[in-house]
Coordinates of C-alpha atoms in Angstrom, one line a residue:
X1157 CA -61.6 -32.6 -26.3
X1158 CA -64.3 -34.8 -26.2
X1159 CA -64.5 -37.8 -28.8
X1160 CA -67.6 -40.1 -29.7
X1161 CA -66.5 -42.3 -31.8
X1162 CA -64.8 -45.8 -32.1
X1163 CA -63.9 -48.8 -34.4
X1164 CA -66.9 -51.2 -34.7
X1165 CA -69.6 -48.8 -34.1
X1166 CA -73.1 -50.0 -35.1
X1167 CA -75.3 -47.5 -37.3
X1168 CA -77.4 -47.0 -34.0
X1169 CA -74.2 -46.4 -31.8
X1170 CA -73.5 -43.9 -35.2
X1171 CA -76.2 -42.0 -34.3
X1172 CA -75.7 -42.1 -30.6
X1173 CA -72.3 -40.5 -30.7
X1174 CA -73.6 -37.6 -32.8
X1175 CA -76.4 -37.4 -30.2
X1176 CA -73.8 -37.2 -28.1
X1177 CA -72.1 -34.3 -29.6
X1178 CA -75.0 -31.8 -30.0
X1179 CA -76.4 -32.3 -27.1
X1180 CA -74.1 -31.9 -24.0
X1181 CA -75.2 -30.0 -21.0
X1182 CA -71.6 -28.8 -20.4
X1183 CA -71.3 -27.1 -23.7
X1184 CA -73.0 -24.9 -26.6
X1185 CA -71.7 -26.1 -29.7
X1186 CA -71.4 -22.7 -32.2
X1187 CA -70.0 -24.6 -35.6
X1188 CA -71.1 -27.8 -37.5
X1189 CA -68.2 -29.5 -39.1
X1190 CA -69.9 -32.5 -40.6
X1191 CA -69.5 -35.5 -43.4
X1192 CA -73.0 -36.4 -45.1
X1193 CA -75.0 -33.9 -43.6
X1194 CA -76.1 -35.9 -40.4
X1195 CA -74.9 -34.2 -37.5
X1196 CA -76.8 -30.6 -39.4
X1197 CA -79.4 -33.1 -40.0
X1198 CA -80.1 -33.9 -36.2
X1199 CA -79.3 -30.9 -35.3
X1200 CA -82.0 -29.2 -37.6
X1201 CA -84.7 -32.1 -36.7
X1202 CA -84.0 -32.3 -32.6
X1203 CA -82.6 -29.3 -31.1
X1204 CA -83.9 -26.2 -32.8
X1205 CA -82.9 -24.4 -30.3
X1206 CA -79.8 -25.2 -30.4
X1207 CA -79.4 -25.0 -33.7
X1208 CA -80.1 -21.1 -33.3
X1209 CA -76.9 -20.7 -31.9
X1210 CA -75.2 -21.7 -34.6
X1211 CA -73.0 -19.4 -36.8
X1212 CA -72.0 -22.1 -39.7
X1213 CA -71.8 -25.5 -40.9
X1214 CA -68.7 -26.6 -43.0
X1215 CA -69.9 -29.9 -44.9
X1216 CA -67.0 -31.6 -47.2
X1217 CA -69.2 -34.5 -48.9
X1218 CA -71.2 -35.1 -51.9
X1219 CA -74.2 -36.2 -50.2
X1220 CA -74.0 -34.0 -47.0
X1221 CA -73.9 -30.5 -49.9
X1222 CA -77.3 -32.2 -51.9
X1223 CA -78.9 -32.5 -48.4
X1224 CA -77.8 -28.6 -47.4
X1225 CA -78.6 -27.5 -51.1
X1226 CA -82.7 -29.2 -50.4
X1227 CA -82.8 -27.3 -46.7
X1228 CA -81.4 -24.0 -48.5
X1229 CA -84.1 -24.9 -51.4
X1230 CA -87.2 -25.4 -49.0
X1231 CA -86.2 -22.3 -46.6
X1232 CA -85.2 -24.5 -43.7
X1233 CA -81.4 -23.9 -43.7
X1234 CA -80.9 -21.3 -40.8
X1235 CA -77.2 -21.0 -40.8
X1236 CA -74.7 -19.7 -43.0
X1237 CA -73.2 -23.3 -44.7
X1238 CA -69.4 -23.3 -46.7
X1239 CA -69.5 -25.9 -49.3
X1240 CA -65.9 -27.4 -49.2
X1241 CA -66.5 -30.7 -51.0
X1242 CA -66.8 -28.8 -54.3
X1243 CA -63.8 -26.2 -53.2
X1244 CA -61.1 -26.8 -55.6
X1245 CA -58.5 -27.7 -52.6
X1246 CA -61.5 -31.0 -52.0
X1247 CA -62.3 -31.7 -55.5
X1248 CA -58.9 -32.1 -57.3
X1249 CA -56.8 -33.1 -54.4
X1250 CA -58.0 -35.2 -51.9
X1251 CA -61.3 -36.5 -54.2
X1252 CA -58.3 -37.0 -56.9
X1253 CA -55.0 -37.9 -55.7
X1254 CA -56.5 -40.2 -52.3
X1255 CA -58.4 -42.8 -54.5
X1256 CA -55.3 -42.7 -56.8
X1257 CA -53.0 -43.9 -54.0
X1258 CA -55.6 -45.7 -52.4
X1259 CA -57.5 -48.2 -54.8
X1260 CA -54.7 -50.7 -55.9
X1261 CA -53.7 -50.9 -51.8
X1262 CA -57.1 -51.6 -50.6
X1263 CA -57.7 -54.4 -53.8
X1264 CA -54.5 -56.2 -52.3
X1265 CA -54.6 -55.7 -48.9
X1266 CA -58.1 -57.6 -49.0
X1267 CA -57.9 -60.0 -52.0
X1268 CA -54.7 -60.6 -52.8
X1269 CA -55.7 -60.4 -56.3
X1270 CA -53.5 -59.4 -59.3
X1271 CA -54.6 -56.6 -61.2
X1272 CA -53.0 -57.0 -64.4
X1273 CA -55.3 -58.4 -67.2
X1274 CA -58.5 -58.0 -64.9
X1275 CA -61.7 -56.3 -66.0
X1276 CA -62.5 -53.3 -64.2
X1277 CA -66.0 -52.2 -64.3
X1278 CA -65.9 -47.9 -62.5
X1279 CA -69.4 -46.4 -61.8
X1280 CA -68.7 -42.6 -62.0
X1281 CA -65.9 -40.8 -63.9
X1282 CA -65.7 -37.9 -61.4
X1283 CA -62.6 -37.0 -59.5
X1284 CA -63.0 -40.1 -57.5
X1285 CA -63.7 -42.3 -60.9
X1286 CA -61.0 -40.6 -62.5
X1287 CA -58.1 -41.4 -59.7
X1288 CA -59.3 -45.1 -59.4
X1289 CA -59.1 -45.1 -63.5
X1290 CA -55.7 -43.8 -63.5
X1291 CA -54.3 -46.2 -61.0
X1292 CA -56.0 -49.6 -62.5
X1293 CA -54.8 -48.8 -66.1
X1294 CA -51.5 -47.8 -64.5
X1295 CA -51.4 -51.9 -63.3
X1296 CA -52.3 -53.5 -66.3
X1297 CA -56.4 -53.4 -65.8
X1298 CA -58.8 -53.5 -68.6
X1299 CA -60.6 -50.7 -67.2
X1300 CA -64.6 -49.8 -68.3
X1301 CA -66.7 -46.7 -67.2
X1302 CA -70.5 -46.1 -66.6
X1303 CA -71.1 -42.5 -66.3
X1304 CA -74.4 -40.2 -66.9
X1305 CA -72.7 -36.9 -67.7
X1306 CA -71.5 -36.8 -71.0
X1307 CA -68.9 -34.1 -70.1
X1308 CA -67.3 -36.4 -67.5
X1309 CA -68.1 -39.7 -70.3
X1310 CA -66.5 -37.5 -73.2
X1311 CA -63.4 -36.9 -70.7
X1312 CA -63.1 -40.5 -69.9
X1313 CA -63.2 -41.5 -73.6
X1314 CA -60.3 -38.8 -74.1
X1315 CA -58.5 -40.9 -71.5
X1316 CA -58.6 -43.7 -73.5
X1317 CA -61.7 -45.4 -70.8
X1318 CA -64.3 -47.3 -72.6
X1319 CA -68.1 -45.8 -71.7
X1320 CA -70.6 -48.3 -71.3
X1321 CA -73.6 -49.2 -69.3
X1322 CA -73.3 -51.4 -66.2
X1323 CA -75.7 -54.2 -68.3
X1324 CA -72.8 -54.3 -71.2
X1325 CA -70.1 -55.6 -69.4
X1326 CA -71.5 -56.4 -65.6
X1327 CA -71.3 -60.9 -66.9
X1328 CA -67.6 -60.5 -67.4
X1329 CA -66.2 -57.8 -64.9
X1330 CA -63.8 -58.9 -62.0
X1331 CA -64.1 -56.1 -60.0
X1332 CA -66.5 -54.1 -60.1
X1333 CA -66.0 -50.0 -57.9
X1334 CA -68.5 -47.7 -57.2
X1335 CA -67.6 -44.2 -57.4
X1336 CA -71.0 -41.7 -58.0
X1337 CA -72.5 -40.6 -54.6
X1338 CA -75.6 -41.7 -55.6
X1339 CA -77.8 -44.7 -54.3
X1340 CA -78.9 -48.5 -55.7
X1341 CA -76.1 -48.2 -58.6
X1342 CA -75.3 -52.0 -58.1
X1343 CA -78.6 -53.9 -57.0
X1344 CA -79.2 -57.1 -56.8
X1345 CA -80.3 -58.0 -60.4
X1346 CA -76.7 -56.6 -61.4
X1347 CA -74.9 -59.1 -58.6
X1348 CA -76.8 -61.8 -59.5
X1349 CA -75.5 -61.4 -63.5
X1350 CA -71.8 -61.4 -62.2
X1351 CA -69.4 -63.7 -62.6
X1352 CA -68.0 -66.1 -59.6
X1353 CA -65.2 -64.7 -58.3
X1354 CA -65.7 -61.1 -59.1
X1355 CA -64.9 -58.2 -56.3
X1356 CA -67.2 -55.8 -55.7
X1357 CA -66.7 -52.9 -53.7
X1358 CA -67.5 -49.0 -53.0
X1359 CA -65.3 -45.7 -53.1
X1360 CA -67.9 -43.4 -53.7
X1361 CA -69.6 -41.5 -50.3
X1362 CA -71.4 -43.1 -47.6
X1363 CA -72.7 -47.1 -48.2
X1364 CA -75.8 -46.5 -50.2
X1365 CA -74.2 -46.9 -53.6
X1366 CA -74.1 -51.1 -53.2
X1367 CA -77.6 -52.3 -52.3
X1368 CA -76.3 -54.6 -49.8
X1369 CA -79.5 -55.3 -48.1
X1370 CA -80.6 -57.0 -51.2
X1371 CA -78.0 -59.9 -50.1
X1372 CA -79.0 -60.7 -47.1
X1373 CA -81.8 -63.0 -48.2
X1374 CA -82.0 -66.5 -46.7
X1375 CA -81.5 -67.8 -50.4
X1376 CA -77.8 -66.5 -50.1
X1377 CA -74.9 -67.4 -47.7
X1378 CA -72.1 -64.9 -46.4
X1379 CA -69.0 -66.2 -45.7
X1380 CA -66.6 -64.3 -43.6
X1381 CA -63.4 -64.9 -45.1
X1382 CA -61.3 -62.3 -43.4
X1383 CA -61.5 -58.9 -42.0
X1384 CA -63.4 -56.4 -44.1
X1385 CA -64.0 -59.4 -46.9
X1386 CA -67.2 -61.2 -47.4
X1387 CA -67.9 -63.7 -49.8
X1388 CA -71.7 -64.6 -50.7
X1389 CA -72.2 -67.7 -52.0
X1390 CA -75.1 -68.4 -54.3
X1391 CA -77.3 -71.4 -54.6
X1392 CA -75.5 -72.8 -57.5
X1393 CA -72.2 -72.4 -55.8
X1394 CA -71.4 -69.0 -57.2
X1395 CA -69.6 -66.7 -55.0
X1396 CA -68.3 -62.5 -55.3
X1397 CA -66.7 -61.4 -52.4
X1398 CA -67.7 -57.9 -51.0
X1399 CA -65.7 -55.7 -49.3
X1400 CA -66.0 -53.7 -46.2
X1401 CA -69.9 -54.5 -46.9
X1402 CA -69.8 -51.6 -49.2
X1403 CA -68.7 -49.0 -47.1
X1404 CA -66.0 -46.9 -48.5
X1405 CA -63.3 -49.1 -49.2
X1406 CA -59.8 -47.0 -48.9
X1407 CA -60.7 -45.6 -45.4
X1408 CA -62.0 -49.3 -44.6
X1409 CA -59.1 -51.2 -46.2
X1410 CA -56.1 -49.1 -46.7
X1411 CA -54.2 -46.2 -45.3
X1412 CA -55.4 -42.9 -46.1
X1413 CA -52.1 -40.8 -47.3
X1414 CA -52.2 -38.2 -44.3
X1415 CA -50.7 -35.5 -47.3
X1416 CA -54.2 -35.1 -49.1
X1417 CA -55.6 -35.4 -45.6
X1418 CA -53.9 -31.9 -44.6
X1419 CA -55.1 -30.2 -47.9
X1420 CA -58.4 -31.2 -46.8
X1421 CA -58.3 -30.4 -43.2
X1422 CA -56.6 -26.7 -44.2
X1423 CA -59.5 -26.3 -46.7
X1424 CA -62.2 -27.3 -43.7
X1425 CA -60.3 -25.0 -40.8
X1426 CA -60.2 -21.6 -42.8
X1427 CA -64.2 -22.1 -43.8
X1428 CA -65.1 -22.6 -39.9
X1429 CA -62.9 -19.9 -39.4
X1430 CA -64.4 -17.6 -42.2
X1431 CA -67.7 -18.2 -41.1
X1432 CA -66.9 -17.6 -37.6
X1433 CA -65.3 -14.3 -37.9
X1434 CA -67.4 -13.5 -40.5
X1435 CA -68.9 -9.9 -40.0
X1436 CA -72.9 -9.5 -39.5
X1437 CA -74.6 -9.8 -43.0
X1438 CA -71.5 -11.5 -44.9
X1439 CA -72.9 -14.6 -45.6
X1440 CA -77.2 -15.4 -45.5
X1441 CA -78.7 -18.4 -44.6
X1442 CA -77.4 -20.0 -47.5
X1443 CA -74.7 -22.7 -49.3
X1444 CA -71.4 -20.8 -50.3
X1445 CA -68.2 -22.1 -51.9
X1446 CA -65.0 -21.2 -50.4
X1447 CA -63.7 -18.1 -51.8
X1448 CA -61.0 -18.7 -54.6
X1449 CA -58.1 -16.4 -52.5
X1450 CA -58.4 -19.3 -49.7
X1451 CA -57.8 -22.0 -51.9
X1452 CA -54.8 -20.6 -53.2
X1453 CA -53.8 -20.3 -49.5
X1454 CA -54.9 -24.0 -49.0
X1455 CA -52.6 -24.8 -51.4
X1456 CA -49.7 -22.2 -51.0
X1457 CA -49.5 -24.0 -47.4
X1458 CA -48.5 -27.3 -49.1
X1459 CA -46.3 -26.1 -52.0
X1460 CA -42.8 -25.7 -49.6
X1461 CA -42.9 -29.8 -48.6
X1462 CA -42.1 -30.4 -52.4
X1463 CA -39.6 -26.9 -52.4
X1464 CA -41.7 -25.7 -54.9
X1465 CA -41.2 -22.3 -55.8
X1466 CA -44.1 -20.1 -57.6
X1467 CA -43.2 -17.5 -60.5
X1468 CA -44.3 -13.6 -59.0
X1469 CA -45.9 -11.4 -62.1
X1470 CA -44.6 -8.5 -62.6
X1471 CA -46.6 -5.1 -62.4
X1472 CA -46.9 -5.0 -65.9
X1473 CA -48.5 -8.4 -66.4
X1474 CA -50.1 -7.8 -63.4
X1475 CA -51.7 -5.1 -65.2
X1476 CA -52.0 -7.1 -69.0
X1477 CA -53.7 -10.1 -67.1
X1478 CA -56.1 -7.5 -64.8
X1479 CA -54.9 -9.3 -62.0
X1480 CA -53.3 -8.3 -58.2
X1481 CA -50.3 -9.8 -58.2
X1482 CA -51.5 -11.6 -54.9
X1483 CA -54.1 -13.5 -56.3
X1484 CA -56.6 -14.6 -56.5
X1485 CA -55.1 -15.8 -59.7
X1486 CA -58.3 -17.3 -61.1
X1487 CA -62.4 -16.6 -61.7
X1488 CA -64.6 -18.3 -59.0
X1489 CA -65.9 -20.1 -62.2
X1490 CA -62.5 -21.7 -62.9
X1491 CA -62.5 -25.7 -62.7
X1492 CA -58.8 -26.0 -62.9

């Protein structure tokens, strides 16, 4: 099997390889398994033809679902698309339990730097927010939230998080992590307000959420100081290091635990295989979330590597609770 891809890679090489992938004379390509939308992207925009041919895209991030949501919205998605990032086997697992392990190693393995005492500054209290929260106050760190939803702030505060805005504490944060999916969350007036010293670095999708480019100024030096770690040096001598030049830092940095890895990749197999098999007028040209009975299974898969044994309902409170006693055990609606 054919792989386009390697360590190092430069954003146009990026492109290349997907290039590459969609557009092989040897083969038809008949499924779209992509991260951040851009292999449906260039599919869409260079080979309509090909893209024809296709009978589904399986997308797992934030930002590749918002772009398939817009083509579904403006009547350009042509394909059948599974939604996997929001499947609950994506969201509370891997978006959850990955940063969790993952934050505190990449921190060290870069910086060295101790954790207890420090002043954390999250951007985002979503799954990815929450696991990075978890782990930092599990060390000893004064951790502090932004956040825009006041569901996901009121949860935070429940966790015993203080909600503020990125302009109340950005002067005396140490580390600041960026965790929203969105874009220009930290810019450069917010970098120029820290504190010498401070980390800086991103664990939300893609590298949009740091506005790098707004460093790389001739008023400011960059200092490679080791692998993955930059540290830009101001005129007055001031200097935050940046790490992995805001590209996600655990899958930069640290060693992504293969465990949440599997849930993930189970979750993304059965949706290319549901939409393969799928019979004629199953699914539209639409965004779908995977159906609840396949996340069980997702998870079902996992449950005998901890010998984990699950409770069977009986007929009668199968009946009481309206329920097969096969699952699914739960509404599509249910956020678990």
């Amino acid at each position: 099997m054919p792989v386009f891809a390697w360590k190092g890679e430069s954003e146009q090489d990026f492109w290349w390889c997907i290039d590459q992938c969609v557009s092989s004379e040897s083969w038809q390509p008949n499924m779209i398994l992509d991260d951040g939308g851009d292999a449906t992207h260039l599919l869409l925009k260079r080979y309509p033809a090909a893209s024809n041919l296709i009978k589904g895209i399986v997308e797992e991030s934030v930002t590749g679902v918002h772009r398939l949501y817009q083509l579904s919205k403006a009547g350009k998605l042509t394909v059948p698309a599974m939604n996997v990032n929001d499947s609950v086997t994506k969201t509370k697992f891997d978006n959850l339990y990955c940063p969790r392990e993952t934050i505190v190693d990449a921190l060290k393995r870069t910086t060295d730097v101790m954790l207890g005492g420090k002043q954390v500054l999250i951007c985002g209290y979503g799954e990815v927010g929450k696991g990075c929260a978890a782990a930092l106050k599990g060390v000893g760190a004064i951790v502090y939230v932004t956040e825009i939803d006041p569901i996901c702030a009121l949860q935070c505060c429940m966790d015993g998080f203080k909600v503020v805005t990125i302009n109340d504490v950005i002067r005396q944060a140490d580390i600041l992590i960026t965790a929203t999916g969105n874009k220009d969350v930290v810019i450069r007036e917010h970098m120029d307000r820290m504190k010498t010293g401070a980390i800086i670095c991103n664990m939300g999708h893609s590298n949009t959420e740091i506005d790098v480019q707004s460093l790389r100024t001739p008023d400011l030096t960059w200092e490679k100081v080791r692998s993955q770690v930059d540290s830009i040096v101001w005129p007055d001598g001031k200097r935050i290091s940046l790490l992995a030049e805001g590209r996600l830092v655990n899958l930069s940095c640290s060693a992504i635990p293969s465990f949440v890895v599997s849930i993930t990749a189970t979750t993304q197999a059965l949706a290319l295989i549901e939409l393969f098999n799928a019979p004629s007028g199953r699914y539209k040209s639409d965004v779908y979330l995977l159906p609840k009975k396949m996340d069980e299974y997702v998870a079902s898969l996992h449950l005998p590597t901890f010998d984990a044994h699950l409770t069977e309902l009986t007929d009668e409170q199968a009946k009481y609770m309206g329920l097969q006693k096969t699952g699914p055990f739960k509404p599509q609606y249910y956020r678990y």
